Coordinates of C-alpha atoms and ligand atoms in Angstrom, one line a residue:
Chain T
M11 CA 58.1 131.6 91.0
L12 CA 59.8 128.8 89.2
K13 CA 60.2 125.5 90.7
V14 CA 63.7 124.5 91.7
Q15 CA 63.8 121.9 89.0
Q16 CA 62.7 124.3 86.2
R17 CA 65.2 126.9 87.4
K18 CA 67.9 124.3 87.3
S19 CA 67.2 123.4 83.7
I20 CA 67.0 127.0 82.6
Y21 CA 70.4 127.5 84.2
L22 CA 71.8 124.4 82.5
L23 CA 70.4 125.5 79.1
L24 CA 72.0 128.9 79.6
I25 CA 75.3 127.3 80.4
L26 CA 75.0 125.0 77.4
Q27 CA 74.5 127.9 75.1
L28 CA 77.5 129.7 76.6
S29 CA 79.5 126.5 76.2
L30 CA 78.6 126.2 72.6
L31 CA 79.6 129.9 72.1
S32 CA 82.9 129.6 73.9
S33 CA 83.8 126.3 72.3
S34 CA 83.3 127.7 68.8
I35 CA 85.6 130.6 69.7
V36 CA 88.2 128.2 70.9
M37 CA 87.8 126.1 67.8
A38 CA 88.4 129.1 65.6
I39 CA 91.7 129.9 67.3
E40 CA 92.8 126.2 67.2
D41 CA 91.9 125.8 63.6
D42 CA 94.4 128.3 62.4
P43 CA 97.8 127.3 63.8
D44 CA 99.3 130.7 62.6
A45 CA 96.7 132.8 64.4
L46 CA 98.9 133.6 67.4
W47 CA 101.8 134.4 65.2
E48 CA 99.9 136.6 62.9
S49 CA 98.0 138.4 65.6
S50 CA 100.8 139.1 68.0
F51 CA 104.2 137.3 68.0
K52 CA 105.2 138.5 64.5
T53 CA 104.9 142.2 65.5
H54 CA 106.2 141.6 69.0
F55 CA 109.4 140.0 67.9
F56 CA 110.0 141.6 64.5
G57 CA 107.9 144.7 64.3
D58 CA 106.7 145.4 60.7
R59 CA 109.8 143.9 59.0
E60 CA 109.4 141.8 55.9
I61 CA 109.7 138.1 56.5
E62 CA 110.4 135.7 53.5
T63 CA 108.3 132.6 53.9
K64 CA 107.9 131.4 50.2
K65 CA 111.5 130.7 49.6
P66 CA 113.1 130.9 53.0
L67 CA 116.9 130.5 53.4
V68 CA 116.3 128.3 56.4
E69 CA 114.8 124.8 56.7
L70 CA 113.2 123.1 59.7
K71 CA 112.9 119.4 60.3
A72 CA 110.6 118.3 63.0
P73 CA 108.4 115.2 63.6
K74 CA 104.7 115.5 62.7
R75 CA 103.8 114.1 66.2
A76 CA 105.9 114.5 69.3
A77 CA 106.2 110.9 70.5
N78 CA 107.8 112.3 73.7
P79 CA 106.8 115.9 74.4
A80 CA 109.8 116.2 76.7
L81 CA 112.2 115.3 74.0
V82 CA 111.4 116.4 70.4
P83 CA 114.4 116.3 68.2
I84 CA 114.6 119.1 65.6
T85 CA 117.1 120.1 62.9
I86 CA 117.6 123.5 61.5
K87 CA 119.5 124.0 58.2
S88 CA 120.7 127.1 56.5
K89 CA 120.7 127.2 52.7
I90 CA 123.6 129.6 52.5
G91 CA 127.2 129.1 53.8
Q92 CA 128.8 131.6 56.2
Q93 CA 130.5 133.9 53.6
P94 CA 132.0 137.2 54.5
E95 CA 129.6 139.2 52.3
R96 CA 126.5 137.1 53.2
Y97 CA 125.9 135.0 56.3
V98 CA 123.3 134.0 58.8
K99 CA 123.8 136.2 61.9
T100 CA 120.9 135.0 64.2
I101 CA 118.4 132.2 64.3
Y102 CA 115.3 132.6 66.4
L103 CA 113.4 129.5 67.6
I104 CA 109.8 130.1 68.5
I105 CA 107.2 127.5 69.8
D106 CA 103.9 129.3 69.6
K107 CA 102.0 127.5 72.4
N108 CA 104.7 127.0 74.9
P109 CA 104.6 129.0 78.2
K110 CA 107.6 131.0 77.0
P111 CA 107.4 130.9 73.2
L112 CA 110.9 132.2 72.4
A113 CA 112.8 129.0 73.0
G114 CA 116.1 130.2 71.9
K115 CA 118.2 132.8 70.1
F116 CA 121.3 131.5 68.4
S117 CA 124.1 133.7 67.0
F118 CA 126.7 132.7 64.4
T119 CA 129.8 134.1 62.9
Q120 CA 131.9 133.4 59.7
E121 CA 133.9 130.9 61.9
S122 CA 130.7 128.9 62.2
G123 CA 131.1 127.8 58.6
Q124 CA 127.5 126.6 58.5
A125 CA 124.6 128.0 60.6
D126 CA 122.9 124.6 61.2
L127 CA 121.7 123.4 64.5
S128 CA 120.2 120.2 66.0
M129 CA 118.6 120.1 69.4
R130 CA 115.7 118.6 71.5
I131 CA 112.9 120.8 72.6
R132 CA 109.8 120.5 74.8
I133 CA 106.4 120.8 73.1
N134 CA 103.5 121.4 75.5
E135 CA 100.6 121.2 73.1
Y136 CA 99.7 121.2 69.4
S137 CA 101.8 124.0 68.2
K138 CA 103.6 125.6 65.3
V139 CA 107.4 125.5 65.7
R140 CA 109.1 128.2 63.7
V141 CA 112.7 129.3 62.9
I142 CA 113.5 132.7 61.7
A143 CA 116.9 133.4 60.2
E144 CA 118.3 136.9 60.2
L145 CA 121.1 137.6 57.7
N146 CA 123.9 140.1 58.2
D147 CA 122.1 142.4 55.8
G148 CA 119.1 142.4 58.2
S149 CA 116.8 140.3 55.9
L150 CA 114.6 137.7 57.6
S151 CA 113.5 134.2 56.4
M152 CA 111.1 131.9 58.2
A153 CA 110.3 128.1 58.0
S154 CA 107.7 126.5 60.2
R155 CA 106.3 123.1 61.1
F156 CA 103.1 122.1 62.9
V157 CA 103.8 119.5 65.6
K158 CA 101.1 117.5 67.3
A159 CA 101.7 116.8 71.0
S160 CA 101.2 113.4 72.4
G161 CA 98.4 112.6 74.8
G162 CA 98.2 110.2 77.7
C163 CA 100.6 110.3 80.5
A164 CA 103.3 112.1 78.6
A165 CA 104.5 115.5 80.0
P166 CA 107.1 117.9 78.8
V167 CA 109.3 117.2 81.8
G168 CA 112.5 115.2 82.2
S169 CA 112.1 111.8 83.6
D170 CA 115.1 111.6 86.0
I171 CA 115.7 115.0 87.5
D172 CA 117.8 113.6 90.3
K173 CA 120.3 112.1 87.9
A174 CA 120.5 115.4 86.0
M175 CA 121.2 117.2 89.2
A176 CA 123.7 114.7 90.5
R177 CA 125.8 115.4 87.3
L178 CA 124.9 119.1 87.2
G179 CA 127.2 121.0 84.9
K180 CA 128.9 118.0 83.4
I181 CA 129.6 118.8 79.8
K182 CA 130.3 116.6 76.8
L183 CA 131.8 118.2 73.7
F184 CA 132.9 116.1 70.7
P185 CA 133.0 116.2 66.9
R186 CA 130.4 114.0 65.2
G187 CA 131.6 114.4 61.6
E188 CA 134.9 113.9 59.6
N189 CA 137.4 116.6 60.1
A190 CA 138.4 118.0 56.7
P191 CA 140.7 121.0 56.6
G192 CA 138.9 124.3 56.1
E193 CA 135.5 122.6 56.1
P194 CA 132.8 123.1 58.8
L195 CA 132.9 120.3 61.4
F196 CA 129.7 119.1 63.0
T197 CA 130.1 119.1 66.8
Q198 CA 127.9 117.9 69.6
F199 CA 127.5 119.7 72.9
M200 CA 125.6 118.3 75.9
V201 CA 125.3 119.6 79.4
S202 CA 123.7 117.8 82.4
H203 CA 121.0 120.1 83.7
P204 CA 117.4 119.6 84.9
N205 CA 116.4 122.7 82.9
I206 CA 113.1 123.1 84.9
T207 CA 110.8 126.0 85.6
G208 CA 109.1 126.8 88.8
L209 CA 105.9 128.1 87.2
Q210 CA 103.7 125.0 87.7
M211 CA 105.1 124.4 91.2
D212 CA 104.0 127.7 92.5
Q213 CA 100.4 127.3 91.4
L214 CA 100.0 123.8 92.8
T215 CA 102.0 123.8 96.0
R216 CA 102.6 127.5 96.7
M217 CA 105.7 126.3 98.5
Y218 CA 108.5 125.4 96.3
A219 CA 109.8 126.7 93.0
P220 CA 113.2 125.4 92.0
E221 CA 113.4 127.4 88.8
H222 CA 116.7 126.2 87.3
Y223 CA 117.5 126.3 83.7
V224 CA 120.3 127.1 81.2
T225 CA 120.3 130.7 80.0
K226 CA 123.4 130.9 77.9
V227 CA 125.8 128.7 75.9
D228 CA 128.9 130.3 74.4
V229 CA 131.2 128.3 72.1
S230 CA 134.5 129.7 70.9
F231 CA 137.4 128.3 68.9
N232 CA 140.8 129.8 69.8
G233 CA 139.0 132.7 71.4
K234 CA 136.8 133.5 68.4
P235 CA 133.1 133.0 68.9
V236 CA 131.5 130.4 66.7
M237 CA 128.0 129.9 68.2
S238 CA 126.2 131.6 71.0
A239 CA 122.8 130.6 72.4
E240 CA 120.4 132.3 74.7
T241 CA 118.1 129.5 75.8
D242 CA 115.0 128.9 78.0
I243 CA 112.9 126.2 79.5
S244 CA 111.6 125.0 76.1
I245 CA 114.9 123.3 75.6
S246 CA 114.8 119.7 76.9
E247 CA 116.4 118.4 80.1
N248 CA 120.2 117.9 79.7
P249 CA 120.3 120.5 76.8
S250 CA 122.0 119.0 73.8
I251 CA 122.9 121.2 70.8
G252 CA 124.7 120.2 67.6
F253 CA 126.4 123.0 65.7
Y254 CA 129.2 123.6 63.1
F255 CA 132.5 125.4 63.3
V256 CA 135.6 125.6 61.0
P257 CA 138.7 124.1 62.6
S258 CA 141.0 126.2 60.3
E259 CA 144.0 125.5 62.6
S260 CA 144.7 123.4 65.6
G261 CA 143.4 124.8 68.8
E262 CA 141.0 124.8 71.6
L263 CA 137.2 124.5 71.3
K264 CA 135.7 126.0 74.5
V265 CA 132.1 126.0 75.7
M266 CA 130.8 128.2 78.6
V267 CA 127.4 127.5 80.1
K268 CA 125.5 129.9 82.4
D269 CA 122.2 129.1 84.2
S270 CA 119.4 130.9 85.9
K271 CA 121.0 130.6 89.3
G272 CA 124.2 132.3 88.0
L273 CA 126.2 129.1 88.0
T274 CA 128.8 128.7 85.2
F275 CA 130.3 125.5 83.7
T276 CA 133.0 125.2 81.1
K277 CA 134.7 122.6 79.0
V278 CA 137.6 122.8 76.7
R279 CA 138.5 120.3 73.9
K280 CA 141.6 120.2 71.9
I281 CA 141.1 120.0 68.1
S282 CA 143.8 119.3 65.7
A283 CA 143.4 120.5 62.2
E284 CA 145.1 117.5 60.5
N285 CA 143.0 115.0 62.5
Chain X
M10 CA 81.7 120.5 97.9
R11 CA 82.3 123.9 96.4
S12 CA 85.1 122.6 94.2
F13 CA 82.9 119.9 92.9
T14 CA 80.2 122.3 91.9
G15 CA 82.9 124.4 90.2
H16 CA 84.1 121.4 88.4
F17 CA 80.7 120.6 87.0
I18 CA 80.2 124.0 85.7
K19 CA 83.6 124.0 84.1
S20 CA 82.8 120.6 82.6
L21 CA 79.7 122.0 81.1
L22 CA 81.6 125.0 79.7
F23 CA 84.3 122.9 78.2
G24 CA 82.8 119.8 76.8
S25 CA 79.8 117.6 76.2
I26 CA 81.1 115.0 78.7
G27 CA 80.0 117.5 81.3
W28 CA 76.4 116.3 81.0
S29 CA 77.2 112.7 82.1
G30 CA 79.3 114.4 84.8
V31 CA 76.2 116.0 86.2
L32 CA 74.2 112.7 86.0
L33 CA 77.0 110.8 87.7
S34 CA 77.2 113.4 90.5
S35 CA 73.8 112.5 91.9
T36 CA 74.1 108.7 91.8
P37 CA 77.6 107.5 90.7
P38 CA 77.4 103.9 89.5
A39 CA 79.8 101.6 91.2
L40 CA 82.9 100.7 89.2
P41 CA 82.8 97.0 88.2
I42 CA 85.2 95.3 90.5
E43 CA 86.2 91.8 91.2
E44 CA 87.4 90.3 94.5
I45 CA 90.6 88.6 93.4
E46 CA 91.8 87.6 96.8
G47 CA 90.1 87.8 100.2
G48 CA 89.4 91.5 100.7
V49 CA 91.4 92.6 97.6
Y50 CA 89.2 94.2 95.0
L51 CA 90.3 95.1 91.4
F52 CA 88.9 97.2 88.5
S53 CA 90.6 96.0 85.3
G54 CA 91.4 99.0 83.1
H55 CA 90.8 99.1 79.4
Q56 CA 94.0 98.4 77.4
A57 CA 93.8 101.6 75.4
M58 CA 94.9 105.2 75.3
A59 CA 92.9 107.5 77.5
D60 CA 90.2 109.0 75.4
K61 CA 86.6 110.3 75.5
Q62 CA 85.1 106.8 75.3
N63 CA 86.9 105.4 78.3
A64 CA 87.2 108.7 80.1
G65 CA 90.7 107.8 81.3
A66 CA 89.7 104.5 83.0
I67 CA 92.6 102.7 81.5
A68 CA 94.6 101.6 84.6
N69 CA 94.1 98.7 87.0
I70 CA 92.9 100.3 90.2
G71 CA 91.2 99.0 93.4
F72 CA 91.2 98.7 97.1
I73 CA 92.0 96.4 100.1
V74 CA 89.7 96.0 103.1
G75 CA 90.9 95.5 106.6
N76 CA 89.0 95.1 109.9
N77 CA 88.9 98.9 110.5
C78 CA 89.9 100.6 107.3
V79 CA 90.0 100.5 103.5
A80 CA 93.1 101.5 101.5
V81 CA 92.4 102.6 98.0
I82 CA 95.3 101.8 95.6
D83 CA 95.2 104.3 92.8
S84 CA 92.2 106.4 92.3
G85 CA 91.7 106.4 88.5
G86 CA 91.9 108.7 85.5
S87 CA 89.3 111.3 86.6
P88 CA 87.4 112.5 89.7
E89 CA 84.3 110.7 88.2
Q90 CA 86.1 107.4 88.1
G91 CA 87.3 108.1 91.7
K92 CA 83.6 108.5 92.7
Q93 CA 82.7 105.3 91.0
L94 CA 85.5 103.6 92.8
M95 CA 84.2 105.0 96.1
A96 CA 80.7 103.7 95.2
A97 CA 82.3 100.3 94.6
V98 CA 83.9 100.5 98.1
H99 CA 80.5 101.3 99.6
S100 CA 79.0 98.4 97.8
V101 CA 81.1 95.9 99.7
T102 CA 81.8 97.5 103.1
T103 CA 80.8 100.3 105.4
K104 CA 84.3 100.8 106.7
P105 CA 85.9 104.2 105.9
V106 CA 88.6 104.8 103.3
C107 CA 91.5 105.8 105.6
Y108 CA 94.2 105.8 102.9
V109 CA 94.5 106.6 99.2
I110 CA 97.8 105.2 98.0
N111 CA 99.1 106.6 94.7
T112 CA 101.6 104.2 93.1
H113 CA 103.0 107.0 90.9
V114 CA 102.3 110.3 89.2
H115 CA 100.6 109.2 85.9
P116 CA 97.2 110.7 85.4
D117 CA 95.4 107.4 85.0
H118 CA 96.4 106.6 88.5
I119 CA 95.9 109.9 90.4
L120 CA 93.2 112.0 88.8
G121 CA 90.5 110.3 90.9
N122 CA 92.0 111.5 94.2
L123 CA 89.7 114.4 94.5
A124 CA 86.7 112.1 95.1
F125 CA 88.3 110.8 98.3
K126 CA 89.3 114.2 99.7
P127 CA 85.9 115.1 101.4
Q128 CA 86.1 111.7 103.3
G129 CA 89.2 112.8 105.1
A130 CA 91.3 110.0 103.6
Q131 CA 95.1 110.2 104.0
F132 CA 97.0 110.4 100.7
V133 CA 100.2 108.4 100.5
G134 CA 102.9 108.3 97.9
H135 CA 106.6 108.0 97.1
Q136 CA 108.8 110.8 98.5
E137 CA 109.3 112.2 95.0
L138 CA 105.6 112.2 94.2
P139 CA 105.0 115.8 95.3
R140 CA 107.7 117.2 93.0
A141 CA 106.4 115.1 90.1
M142 CA 102.8 116.2 90.7
A143 CA 103.9 119.9 90.9
L144 CA 105.9 119.7 87.7
R145 CA 103.4 117.7 85.7
G146 CA 100.0 118.4 87.3
E147 CA 99.1 121.4 85.3
H148 CA 100.0 119.7 82.0
Y149 CA 97.9 116.6 83.0
L150 CA 94.9 118.9 83.6
K151 CA 95.2 120.5 80.2
T152 CA 95.6 117.2 78.5
A153 CA 92.5 115.9 80.2
S154 CA 90.5 118.8 78.8
R155 CA 91.8 118.1 75.3
S156 CA 91.8 114.3 75.0
L157 CA 89.2 113.3 77.6
G158 CA 86.8 116.1 76.9
F159 CA 86.3 117.4 80.5
A160 CA 88.0 120.3 82.3
L161 CA 89.4 119.7 85.8
P162 CA 90.1 122.2 88.5
V163 CA 93.6 122.6 89.8
E164 CA 92.3 120.9 93.1
A165 CA 92.1 117.6 91.1
I166 CA 95.8 117.3 91.7
V167 CA 95.9 116.1 95.4
M168 CA 99.3 115.9 96.9
P169 CA 100.3 113.2 99.4
D170 CA 100.0 113.9 103.1
T171 CA 102.5 111.1 103.9
V172 CA 105.5 110.2 101.8
V173 CA 107.4 106.9 101.6
R174 CA 111.2 107.1 101.6
E175 CA 112.0 103.4 101.7
T176 CA 109.2 101.4 103.2
L177 CA 106.1 102.2 105.2
K178 CA 103.7 99.8 107.0
I179 CA 100.0 100.7 107.1
D180 CA 97.7 98.9 109.5
L181 CA 94.1 98.4 108.2
G182 CA 93.1 96.4 111.3
G183 CA 94.3 92.8 111.3
R184 CA 95.9 93.5 107.9
L185 CA 99.3 95.0 107.3
L186 CA 100.2 96.7 104.0
I187 CA 103.9 97.2 103.3
L188 CA 104.6 100.0 100.9
T189 CA 108.0 100.1 99.2
A190 CA 109.5 103.1 97.3
Y191 CA 111.9 102.5 94.4
P192 CA 114.7 104.5 92.8
A193 CA 113.8 105.8 89.2
A194 CA 112.4 102.9 87.1
H195 CA 109.0 103.3 85.3
T196 CA 108.9 106.8 86.8
D197 CA 111.0 108.4 89.5
N198 CA 108.2 107.9 92.0
D199 CA 107.2 104.2 91.9
L200 CA 105.6 102.5 94.9
T201 CA 104.5 98.9 95.4
V202 CA 102.0 97.7 97.9
F203 CA 102.3 94.2 99.5
D204 CA 99.3 92.7 101.4
E205 CA 100.8 90.3 104.0
N206 CA 97.5 88.5 104.6
T207 CA 97.1 87.2 101.0
G208 CA 100.6 87.6 99.7
T209 CA 99.4 89.9 97.0
L210 CA 101.9 92.4 95.5
W211 CA 100.4 95.4 93.8
L212 CA 103.1 96.4 91.3
S213 CA 101.1 98.9 89.3
D214 CA 103.2 100.2 86.3
L215 CA 106.4 98.4 87.4
L216 CA 104.7 95.5 85.6
F217 CA 103.1 95.8 82.2
V218 CA 101.2 92.8 80.8
K219 CA 100.5 92.9 77.0
H220 CA 100.4 96.7 77.1
V221 CA 103.8 97.9 75.8
P222 CA 106.0 99.1 78.8
V223 CA 106.2 102.9 78.9
L224 CA 109.4 104.4 80.2
D225 CA 109.2 107.7 82.0
G226 CA 112.0 107.2 84.6
S227 CA 115.2 105.2 84.0
I228 CA 115.7 102.2 81.8
N229 CA 118.8 101.0 83.8
G230 CA 116.9 101.6 87.0
W231 CA 113.8 99.7 85.8
L232 CA 115.8 96.7 84.7
S233 CA 117.5 96.4 88.1
V234 CA 114.2 96.8 89.9
I235 CA 112.9 93.9 87.7
D236 CA 115.8 91.7 88.8
Q237 CA 115.0 92.6 92.4
L238 CA 111.2 91.8 91.9
Q239 CA 111.9 88.5 90.2
K240 CA 113.5 87.2 93.4
K241 CA 110.3 87.8 95.3
Q242 CA 107.9 85.0 96.3
V243 CA 104.4 86.2 96.0
N244 CA 101.0 84.5 95.7
L245 CA 99.5 87.1 93.4
A246 CA 100.8 90.0 91.4
I247 CA 98.8 92.9 90.1
P248 CA 100.1 94.9 87.1
G249 CA 99.2 98.5 86.3
H250 CA 97.9 97.4 82.9
G251 CA 96.9 93.9 81.9
A252 CA 95.9 90.7 83.6
I253 CA 96.8 89.6 87.1
T254 CA 99.2 86.7 87.5
H255 CA 100.3 84.0 90.0
S256 CA 103.8 83.8 88.7
L257 CA 105.4 87.2 89.0
S258 CA 108.9 86.2 87.8
Q259 CA 107.5 84.8 84.5
A260 CA 105.1 87.7 84.0
L261 CA 108.1 90.1 84.2
E262 CA 110.0 88.3 81.4
P263 CA 108.4 90.0 78.4
E264 CA 108.8 93.5 79.9
K265 CA 112.5 92.6 80.7
R266 CA 113.1 91.4 77.2
Y267 CA 111.6 94.5 75.7
L268 CA 113.6 96.9 77.8
Q269 CA 116.8 94.9 77.3
T270 CA 116.3 94.9 73.5
V271 CA 115.7 98.7 73.5
R272 CA 118.8 99.3 75.7
R273 CA 121.1 97.0 73.7
E274 CA 120.0 98.5 70.3
I275 CA 120.3 102.1 71.5
K276 CA 123.8 101.4 72.7
E277 CA 124.6 100.1 69.2
V278 CA 123.3 103.3 67.6
I279 CA 125.3 105.4 70.1
K280 CA 128.4 103.3 69.3
Q281 CA 128.0 103.9 65.6
G282 CA 127.8 107.7 66.3
G283 CA 124.1 107.9 65.5
G284 CA 121.7 110.4 67.1
M285 CA 118.3 110.2 68.7
E286 CA 116.5 110.4 65.3
M287 CA 118.3 107.3 64.1
A288 CA 117.4 105.4 67.3
L289 CA 113.8 106.4 66.9
E290 CA 113.7 104.9 63.4
K291 CA 115.6 101.7 64.1
V292 CA 115.4 100.5 67.7
G293 CA 113.2 97.8 69.0
L294 CA 111.1 97.0 65.9
S295 CA 111.3 93.3 66.4
E296 CA 109.2 93.8 69.6
K297 CA 106.3 95.3 67.7
E298 CA 104.3 92.2 67.2
H299 CA 104.4 91.3 70.9
W300 CA 102.6 94.3 72.3
L301 CA 99.5 96.4 72.4
L302 CA 99.7 100.1 71.9
F303 CA 103.2 99.8 70.4
E304 CA 102.7 102.6 67.9
Q305 CA 101.5 105.0 70.6
F306 CA 104.3 104.5 73.2
H307 CA 107.3 102.8 71.7
K308 CA 109.1 105.9 70.4
R309 CA 108.5 107.7 73.6
T310 CA 110.3 105.0 75.5
V311 CA 113.1 105.0 72.9
S312 CA 113.7 108.7 73.2
A313 CA 113.7 108.6 77.0
A314 CA 116.1 105.7 77.1
F315 CA 118.4 107.3 74.5
A316 CA 118.6 110.5 76.6
E317 CA 119.6 108.4 79.5
L318 CA 122.1 106.1 77.9
E319 CA 124.0 108.7 75.9
W320 CA 125.3 109.9 79.3
E321 CA 127.0 106.6 80.0
E322 CA 130.7 106.6 79.5
Ligands
ZN416 ZN1 102.4 104.8 84.6

């Protein structure tokens, strides 16, 4: 029979070997930031459809390192305008390593003028962020960026949840650019909302899970849809989205927000074409 | 004890630091501490990012000894550091640790809690600490396994048993501690501890000395808390990061100037119609030379402040 000490060291040796084995597997997965996409997401979201990645019709701007994982500003640009014969119909935003990778699905029309977006997202860990643009003819284009998460005490959670709740549903909607007749106008939308999930809460406390996040944002101009977003918890606290629309005439820009508790919030802003 | 065993096996499976974890488990060395006032003991954290070298021991943590009881103030950046802190307590007194006070949710202040759980200590924190722990705990555990090199069990997040709404007095036996909870400032769950006997105010991360202030709560809230703190008469002030000081008001000045500069310049960007990206590029650069770890934390503070200030009318 082995002495206790010897048994212990054999046990430790075994564990060390196991650890070397498992860490090399983990390394292999982490070395290739596209592994998750290639092995599962691509097929899951788009089946066996062709996706253009060499000369994509969409561009993604994101920081190399997320200084604040709760607030990572990104910009998405489309390389084509919204012409009747050829336009961007949908943009998918996927953050591979987030708990819910599909961060948002954004729909556009010809009234959008330009299918560009800016927003702030949460990035939980080192991850590829990818945007896939789907044109009206069904073709797909993808651009992606690798974003390093920050370490230390940073967390992908808003810093003042009470303030977001106190203002719950308050919306700001305002043009950011110059209004030129017939030209797409860059417009900012913001809604006060904690946009939190209950996932972590359940595991740690088993008692309280205030899942509460924005699920849908619909923007219309004079009743015609210009941008519609299905969103999730990867969008930062107080969701903020920049988008375009064409103010071809004077009228009303209207935004409607729905959240996971079934609450709705709306805001209307008058836009004059001459402005 | 079972959870500790589990922790060590997990450490072994996930990283090389696990080996030192095993060694420490048998005889944890006492954390180097200094008695800065009668019965007030402090470990001075390394002014650095948490990494494999310092194993998360970056914050100022310590304890206060009364006639009957010891109160630990912040438990450190890992269960190992918590154990070393406990060994430090045992090196100066046989009195039990009755309380572990967490000054806020950040991992360098709370991840040692687990070490004090088997002793039956009561955990005390701000009334918003449980929510913050629940929302962030899992992420902190994951970050620890990546940047510190050891895996931690979910039990390493120890929730408070007692929460502080405004103030709470704790009697250690001939020694009263007054705990004060603040509205959102450095975080939304900041707590200070005042030791009446020596006039020592433990501010933790409401005061940063040399280490660039890190905003994870409210810039407006923090600046008004600073005004409030500058009116206080205390004998000794203990920051969360950096050197202790006898003149609190003066020690708060650089932090105040930094936050005011960031706030003023962000408001200018917003006024000009600029977005967060512009603020991240431009704001607060004149402050760079005055602080340690500016590159690591400044942009984070700017983005948090921007997201707050853009909601002002
Ligand atoms: Zn802190």
